Short mmCIF file of C-alpha atoms in Angstrom, two decimals:
data_model
loop_
_atom_site.label_atom_id
_atom_site.label_comp_id
_atom_site.label_asym_id
_atom_site.label_seq_id
_atom_site.Cartn_x
_atom_site.Cartn_y
_atom_site.Cartn_z
CA MET A 70 -83.17 -76.18 76.02
CA ILE A 71 -79.80 -77.37 77.35
CA GLY A 72 -77.01 -74.94 76.69
CA ALA A 73 -79.26 -72.02 75.69
CA THR A 74 -77.96 -68.63 76.69
CA PHE A 75 -79.78 -65.33 76.67
CA PHE A 76 -77.04 -62.83 77.45
CA PRO A 77 -77.43 -59.76 75.24
CA SER A 78 -74.65 -58.78 72.87
CA GLY A 79 -71.54 -57.92 74.86
CA GLY A 80 -73.03 -59.39 78.05
CA GLY A 81 -71.84 -62.33 80.12
CA PRO A 82 -72.06 -64.11 83.46
CA ASP A 83 -71.25 -60.99 85.47
CA ARG A 84 -72.70 -59.44 88.61
CA SER A 85 -75.91 -58.39 86.86
CA ILE A 86 -77.06 -61.83 85.71
CA PHE A 87 -80.23 -61.39 87.77
CA ASN A 88 -81.43 -58.93 85.11
CA HIS A 89 -80.89 -61.59 82.45
CA ILE A 90 -82.79 -64.21 84.46
CA VAL A 91 -85.86 -62.02 85.00
CA SER A 92 -85.89 -60.41 81.56
CA ALA A 93 -89.11 -60.81 79.60
CA GLU A 94 -87.09 -62.37 76.78
CA ASN A 95 -85.70 -65.07 79.05
CA LEU A 96 -89.02 -65.77 80.81
CA PHE A 97 -90.93 -66.16 77.54
CA ALA A 98 -88.12 -68.35 76.16
CA ALA A 99 -88.41 -70.45 79.33
CA TRP A 100 -92.16 -70.78 78.72
CA ARG A 101 -91.58 -72.02 75.15
CA VAL A 102 -89.14 -74.68 76.35
CA PHE A 103 -91.27 -75.66 79.33
CA LYS A 104 -94.54 -76.15 77.46
CA LYS A 105 -93.17 -78.71 74.98
CA GLY A 106 -95.09 -81.94 75.40
CA LYS A 107 -97.34 -80.40 78.05
CA THR A 108 -99.82 -78.32 76.02
CA ARG A 109 -102.73 -80.62 76.90
CA LYS A 110 -102.15 -80.52 80.65
CA PRO A 111 -104.98 -78.66 82.45
CA ASP A 112 -102.67 -76.47 84.56
CA VAL A 113 -100.60 -75.54 81.49
CA ILE A 114 -103.75 -74.71 79.48
CA GLU A 115 -104.98 -72.51 82.33
CA PHE A 116 -101.66 -70.64 82.52
CA ALA A 117 -101.57 -70.19 78.74
CA HIS A 118 -105.06 -68.60 78.68
CA ASN A 119 -103.64 -65.52 80.33
CA LEU A 120 -100.01 -66.01 79.34
CA GLU A 121 -98.66 -62.47 79.07
CA ASN A 122 -100.27 -61.29 82.31
CA ASN A 123 -99.03 -64.39 84.14
CA ILE A 124 -95.46 -63.99 82.86
CA PHE A 125 -95.31 -60.29 83.68
CA ALA A 126 -96.88 -60.88 87.11
CA LEU A 127 -94.12 -63.41 87.81
CA ARG A 128 -91.52 -60.91 86.60
CA ASP A 129 -92.93 -58.19 88.85
CA GLU A 130 -92.68 -60.53 91.86
CA LEU A 131 -89.07 -61.34 91.00
CA LEU A 132 -88.12 -57.68 90.54
CA ALA A 133 -89.75 -56.84 93.88
CA HIS A 134 -87.89 -59.79 95.49
CA ASN A 135 -91.09 -61.19 96.96
CA TRP A 136 -91.39 -64.41 94.94
CA LYS A 137 -92.29 -67.44 97.04
CA CYS A 138 -92.45 -71.07 95.96
CA GLY A 139 -96.02 -72.27 95.43
CA GLY A 140 -95.26 -75.72 96.86
CA TYR A 141 -94.97 -79.18 95.34
CA LYS A 142 -97.31 -82.02 94.46
CA LYS A 143 -95.89 -85.46 95.17
CA PHE A 144 -96.47 -88.50 92.98
CA SER A 145 -94.64 -91.73 92.15
CA ILE A 146 -93.39 -93.15 88.86
CA LYS A 147 -91.56 -96.31 87.83
CA ASP A 148 -88.62 -95.34 85.62
CA PRO A 149 -87.76 -98.28 85.76
CA LYS A 150 -87.31 -98.32 89.52
CA PRO A 151 -89.82 -96.46 91.73
CA ARG A 152 -89.12 -92.74 92.09
CA THR A 153 -90.93 -89.99 93.95
CA ILE A 154 -91.42 -86.84 91.87
CA HIS A 155 -92.20 -83.45 93.38
CA LYS A 156 -93.90 -81.23 90.81
CA ALA A 157 -93.97 -77.47 91.27
CA THR A 158 -96.66 -75.13 89.94
CA VAL A 159 -96.51 -74.06 86.28
CA ARG A 160 -95.48 -70.57 87.32
CA ASP A 161 -92.58 -71.86 89.39
CA ARG A 162 -91.45 -74.36 86.77
CA ILE A 163 -91.19 -71.53 84.24
CA LEU A 164 -89.02 -69.62 86.70
CA TYR A 165 -86.84 -72.69 87.30
CA GLN A 166 -86.40 -73.06 83.53
CA ALA A 167 -85.47 -69.37 83.27
CA VAL A 168 -82.86 -69.76 86.01
CA TYR A 169 -81.55 -72.95 84.43
CA GLN A 170 -81.10 -71.27 81.05
CA ILE A 171 -78.74 -68.72 82.54
CA LEU A 172 -76.91 -70.94 85.06
CA TYR A 173 -76.28 -73.89 82.74
CA PRO A 174 -73.80 -72.18 80.35
CA ILE A 175 -71.99 -70.59 83.29
CA PHE A 176 -71.34 -73.87 85.07
CA ASP A 177 -71.21 -76.36 82.20
CA LYS A 178 -67.82 -75.06 81.07
CA THR A 179 -66.42 -75.92 84.52
CA PHE A 180 -67.49 -79.59 84.37
CA ILE A 181 -65.16 -82.39 83.33
CA PHE A 182 -65.65 -83.86 79.86
CA ASP A 183 -66.75 -87.23 81.19
CA SER A 184 -69.76 -86.06 83.19
CA TYR A 185 -72.74 -87.26 81.14
CA SER A 186 -75.97 -86.49 83.00
CA SER A 187 -78.26 -83.61 81.92
CA ARG A 188 -75.74 -82.00 79.57
CA LYS A 189 -75.83 -80.96 75.94
CA ASP A 190 -74.45 -83.64 73.58
CA LYS A 191 -74.04 -86.10 76.47
CA GLY A 192 -76.51 -88.62 77.93
CA THR A 193 -76.55 -92.39 78.46
CA HIS A 194 -75.68 -93.43 74.91
CA ALA A 195 -72.67 -91.09 74.80
CA GLY A 196 -71.58 -92.37 78.22
CA ILE A 197 -71.78 -96.00 77.11
CA LYS A 198 -69.85 -95.23 73.91
CA ARG A 199 -67.13 -93.44 75.88
CA LEU A 200 -66.86 -96.33 78.35
CA ASN A 201 -66.46 -98.76 75.47
CA ILE A 202 -63.63 -96.62 74.06
CA PHE A 203 -61.93 -96.60 77.47
CA LEU A 204 -62.25 -100.38 77.81
CA ARG A 205 -60.74 -101.05 74.39
CA LYS A 206 -57.92 -98.58 74.95
CA LEU A 207 -57.02 -99.83 78.43
CA ASN A 208 -56.84 -103.50 77.58
CA ILE A 209 -55.47 -102.99 74.06
CA ASN A 210 -58.45 -104.25 72.06
CA TYR A 211 -59.44 -106.86 74.66
CA THR A 212 -56.06 -108.57 74.87
CA LYS A 213 -55.21 -107.58 78.47
CA PRO A 214 -57.26 -107.74 81.70
CA VAL A 215 -59.19 -104.66 82.78
CA TYR A 216 -61.29 -104.10 85.90
CA ALA A 217 -64.15 -101.71 86.55
CA LEU A 218 -65.07 -100.18 89.91
CA LYS A 219 -68.70 -99.12 89.83
CA CYS A 220 -70.22 -97.07 92.67
CA ASP A 221 -73.58 -95.55 93.48
CA ILE A 222 -74.18 -92.74 95.96
CA LYS A 223 -76.77 -93.58 98.60
CA LYS A 224 -79.97 -91.50 98.24
CA TYR A 225 -78.11 -88.82 96.30
CA PHE A 226 -80.80 -86.19 95.68
CA ASP A 227 -82.19 -86.62 99.19
CA SER A 228 -78.71 -86.15 100.72
CA ILE A 229 -77.56 -82.97 98.96
CA ASP A 230 -76.71 -80.44 101.68
CA HIS A 231 -78.18 -76.99 101.00
CA GLU A 232 -75.39 -75.00 102.66
CA ILE A 233 -72.67 -76.86 100.78
CA LEU A 234 -74.52 -76.48 97.47
CA ILE A 235 -75.03 -72.74 97.98
CA SER A 236 -71.37 -72.27 98.88
CA LEU A 237 -70.34 -74.09 95.68
CA ILE A 238 -72.58 -71.84 93.60
CA LYS A 239 -71.12 -68.75 95.29
CA ASN A 240 -67.70 -69.76 93.97
CA LYS A 241 -68.91 -68.89 90.48
CA VAL A 242 -71.86 -66.51 90.93
CA GLU A 243 -71.22 -63.12 92.56
CA CYS A 244 -74.56 -61.44 91.85
CA LEU A 245 -76.24 -61.07 95.24
CA LYS A 246 -79.77 -60.85 93.82
CA THR A 247 -79.23 -64.05 91.85
CA LEU A 248 -77.80 -65.81 94.89
CA ALA A 249 -80.79 -64.75 96.99
CA LEU A 250 -83.17 -66.19 94.38
CA ILE A 251 -81.18 -69.42 94.09
CA GLU A 252 -81.23 -69.84 97.87
CA LYS A 253 -85.01 -69.47 97.85
CA ILE A 254 -85.29 -72.15 95.16
CA ILE A 255 -82.95 -74.55 96.96
CA ASN A 256 -84.61 -73.98 100.35
CA SER A 257 -88.11 -74.43 98.89
CA PHE A 258 -87.70 -78.19 99.33
CA HIS A 259 -86.37 -80.30 102.19
CA LYS A 260 -86.25 -84.08 102.39
CA THR A 261 -84.75 -83.71 105.84
CA SER A 262 -83.70 -80.49 107.57
CA GLY A 263 -81.35 -78.57 105.27
CA LYS A 264 -81.04 -81.43 102.79
CA GLY A 265 -82.57 -82.63 99.54
CA LEU A 266 -83.43 -81.54 96.01
CA PRO A 267 -86.75 -82.38 94.32
CA LEU A 268 -86.75 -84.81 91.42
CA GLY A 269 -88.80 -82.89 88.88
CA ASN A 270 -87.15 -79.46 89.04
CA VAL A 271 -85.03 -78.64 86.00
CA THR A 272 -82.75 -76.64 88.32
CA SER A 273 -82.06 -79.84 90.27
CA GLN A 274 -80.26 -81.19 87.18
CA VAL A 275 -77.65 -78.45 87.11
CA PHE A 276 -77.45 -78.28 90.92
CA ALA A 277 -76.71 -82.02 91.05
CA ASN A 278 -73.82 -81.61 88.61
CA ILE A 279 -72.47 -78.58 90.47
CA TYR A 280 -72.53 -80.57 93.71
CA MET A 281 -70.45 -83.44 92.29
CA ASN A 282 -68.11 -81.29 90.19
CA GLY A 283 -65.50 -80.97 92.94
CA PHE A 284 -65.47 -84.74 93.36
CA ASP A 285 -65.03 -85.21 89.60
CA TRP A 286 -61.95 -82.97 89.60
CA TYR A 287 -60.61 -84.65 92.76
CA VAL A 288 -60.79 -88.04 91.03
CA LYS A 289 -59.16 -86.70 87.86
CA ASN A 290 -56.48 -84.43 89.35
CA GLU A 291 -55.76 -85.59 92.91
CA LEU A 292 -56.24 -89.32 92.42
CA GLY A 293 -54.88 -89.14 88.87
CA ILE A 294 -57.61 -91.31 87.35
CA LYS A 295 -57.78 -91.11 83.55
CA HIS A 296 -60.60 -93.56 82.91
CA TYR A 297 -63.50 -92.17 84.96
CA ILE A 298 -67.11 -91.55 83.91
CA ARG A 299 -69.98 -90.19 85.97
CA TYR A 300 -73.69 -90.09 85.23
CA ASN A 301 -75.61 -88.37 88.01
CA ASP A 302 -74.93 -90.43 91.17
CA ASP A 303 -73.42 -93.43 89.33
CA PHE A 304 -69.74 -93.47 88.44
CA ILE A 305 -67.23 -95.96 87.12
CA ILE A 306 -63.43 -96.14 87.26
CA LEU A 307 -61.32 -98.47 85.11
CA SER A 308 -57.91 -99.92 85.82
CA SER A 309 -55.74 -102.84 84.78
CA ASN A 310 -54.91 -103.34 88.47
CA LYS A 311 -57.69 -104.63 90.73
CA ASN A 312 -55.79 -103.80 93.93
CA GLU A 313 -55.47 -100.18 92.80
CA LEU A 314 -59.27 -99.94 92.59
CA ILE A 315 -59.69 -101.50 96.02
CA LYS A 316 -57.32 -98.88 97.50
CA LEU A 317 -59.21 -96.05 95.79
CA ILE A 318 -62.44 -96.85 97.61
CA ARG A 319 -61.09 -95.51 100.91
CA TYR A 320 -60.15 -92.14 99.36
CA ILE A 321 -63.50 -91.87 97.59
CA VAL A 322 -65.47 -92.61 100.75
CA TYR A 323 -63.43 -90.09 102.76
CA PHE A 324 -63.81 -87.26 100.22
CA LEU A 325 -67.56 -87.74 99.75
CA LEU A 326 -68.27 -87.89 103.47
CA ASN A 327 -66.00 -85.04 104.57
CA ASN A 328 -66.59 -82.62 101.70
CA LEU A 329 -70.13 -83.36 100.53
CA LYS A 330 -71.73 -85.31 103.40
CA LEU A 331 -72.50 -88.15 100.99
CA GLU A 332 -72.16 -91.92 101.41
CA LEU A 333 -71.65 -94.69 98.90
CA HIS A 334 -74.39 -97.30 98.78
CA PRO A 335 -72.69 -100.24 100.55
CA ASP A 336 -74.42 -102.84 98.34
CA LYS A 337 -73.47 -101.07 95.12
CA ILE A 338 -69.70 -100.94 95.35
CA ILE A 339 -68.81 -103.46 92.67
CA ILE A 340 -65.54 -104.48 91.00
CA ARG A 341 -65.89 -106.60 87.88
CA LYS A 342 -63.57 -107.91 85.22
CA LEU A 343 -64.47 -107.02 81.64
CA HIS A 344 -64.96 -110.67 80.72
CA GLN A 345 -67.66 -110.87 83.42
CA GLY A 346 -69.51 -107.97 81.82
CA VAL A 347 -69.36 -104.32 82.90
CA ASP A 348 -72.89 -103.10 83.69
CA PHE A 349 -73.34 -99.33 83.29
CA LEU A 350 -76.17 -97.04 82.17
CA GLY A 351 -78.46 -99.84 81.08
CA ALA A 352 -75.90 -101.72 78.99
CA VAL A 353 -73.59 -104.62 79.71
CA LEU A 354 -70.22 -104.25 77.99
CA LEU A 355 -68.34 -107.43 77.12
CA PRO A 356 -65.33 -108.16 74.90
CA HIS A 357 -66.32 -107.34 71.31
CA ARG A 358 -69.96 -106.58 72.06
CA MET A 359 -72.52 -104.64 74.09
CA ALA A 360 -75.87 -105.98 75.23
CA PRO A 361 -78.83 -104.39 77.05
CA ARG A 362 -79.45 -105.56 80.58
CA THR A 363 -81.78 -108.54 80.86
CA LYS A 364 -84.14 -106.37 82.93
CA THR A 365 -84.08 -103.70 80.22
CA LYS A 366 -84.96 -106.22 77.49
CA ARG A 367 -87.82 -107.65 79.56
CA ARG A 368 -89.14 -104.18 80.34
CA ILE A 369 -89.09 -103.14 76.66
CA ILE A 370 -90.91 -106.30 75.59
CA LYS A 371 -93.48 -105.99 78.38
CA LYS A 372 -94.19 -102.30 77.69
CA SER A 373 -94.42 -102.83 73.93
CA LEU A 374 -96.89 -105.72 74.24
CA LYS A 375 -98.97 -103.72 76.73
CA MET A 376 -99.08 -100.72 74.39
CA LEU A 377 -100.04 -102.99 71.48
CA LYS A 378 -103.07 -104.17 73.47
CA GLU A 379 -103.95 -100.54 74.26
CA LEU A 380 -103.64 -99.71 70.57
CA GLU A 381 -105.90 -102.61 69.59
CA ALA A 382 -108.43 -101.42 72.18
CA GLY A 383 -108.30 -97.88 70.78
CA LYS A 384 -106.85 -96.40 73.98
CA ILE A 385 -103.81 -94.92 72.25
CA THR A 386 -103.05 -93.75 68.70
CA LYS A 387 -100.77 -95.38 66.15
CA GLU A 388 -98.64 -92.24 66.29
CA LYS A 389 -98.01 -92.58 70.04
CA PHE A 390 -97.34 -96.29 69.72
CA GLY A 391 -94.97 -95.71 66.81
CA GLN A 392 -93.04 -93.04 68.70
CA SER A 393 -92.51 -95.37 71.66
CA THR A 394 -91.29 -98.32 69.59
CA VAL A 395 -88.97 -96.08 67.56
CA SER A 396 -87.51 -94.84 70.85
CA TYR A 397 -86.96 -98.41 72.04
CA LEU A 398 -85.35 -99.41 68.74
CA GLY A 399 -83.09 -96.37 68.94
CA HIS A 400 -81.98 -97.43 72.41
CA LEU A 401 -81.33 -101.01 71.27
CA SER A 402 -79.41 -99.85 68.19
CA HIS A 403 -76.49 -98.99 70.48
CA THR A 404 -76.27 -102.62 71.59
CA LYS A 405 -76.44 -106.04 69.99
CA SER A 406 -79.86 -107.40 70.84
CA ARG A 407 -81.22 -108.80 67.58
CA VAL A 408 -83.91 -110.96 69.23
CA VAL A 409 -85.59 -107.99 70.95
CA GLN A 410 -85.19 -105.78 67.87
CA HIS A 411 -86.80 -108.45 65.69
CA LEU A 412 -89.70 -108.74 68.14
CA LEU A 413 -90.22 -104.96 68.14
CA HIS A 414 -90.24 -104.88 64.34
CA SER A 415 -92.86 -107.66 64.40
CA ILE A 416 -94.99 -105.68 66.86
CA ARG A 417 -94.71 -102.56 64.67
CA ALA A 418 -95.77 -104.62 61.63
CA LYS A 419 -98.92 -105.68 63.52
CA MET A 420 -99.60 -102.00 64.24
CA TRP A 421 -99.76 -101.08 60.54
CA ASN A 422 -102.11 -103.97 59.80
CA LEU A 423 -104.66 -102.74 62.31
CA PRO A 424 -107.73 -100.98 60.89
CA GLU A 425 -107.96 -97.22 61.32
#
């Protein structure tokens, strides 16, 4: 639950936040958030069979400061590009949720407004909407030229330096017990020595935003950029002057390398004029309209037709199929893609005509 806070009345993010993290109230709240959508998973069912004992055993380990990570299981997904997920044990994921619930409200207030990844009331749709507002404002309702510099950090999660991340957290968290626990969580995973966060940990979401927060403020305050949006490791800067954007690249590269040990992906430093289409967060923004990426449209059509076949074969329920197509239609509603929306409505109509 993004933005949830479990400080008791009169409490706050002080030196005793460890007690809030390991409180029974917070751990059981973390369990309730964690289990959503997972109640049929075998490992979750097993944990739930002896829930209270398991939660209090975890709490006892934390209070005794002898908690150790139970390791990670690696598997791959396509979302839409291939990603490697490292899944922790149920017990550890509940702990990570408990830590997240306390850390998120402490750090979220320090983030810039236009950071859109893994934050309450943000996300891709909000980021696209904000970018569209910026574009219209900067070129006065599409009457003047505007350019967009889009960058992508090379292997972002794999490149996050543990020492730098911990030092950034120490700037805001003074509780030594909490810091010791956070260090254990961060150091429980290494892509290379001293680097990397696992995709799959809820704590990685807030850690990733903490890591880039200094860069966000550097861009806003030191470089004086007004029209800047970041989503995870992707960010975009707008200007009416193309040469200004070209000059910025040098400062961006220097800051990332010297302060965060990060590099821009050399093939993903792109400057485009609005009339060419600004591609960001799955949408292509053009004068007077937004459209989903061609790849996104093809993927939605392909997945929907595949699920329709599975539905016809009895492999999935109408409810599951309906939920997926509603999700796709919701995504497309933010753009103008009538052809794909019409096709999805046709597929949904076929669903209701199938026999029970």
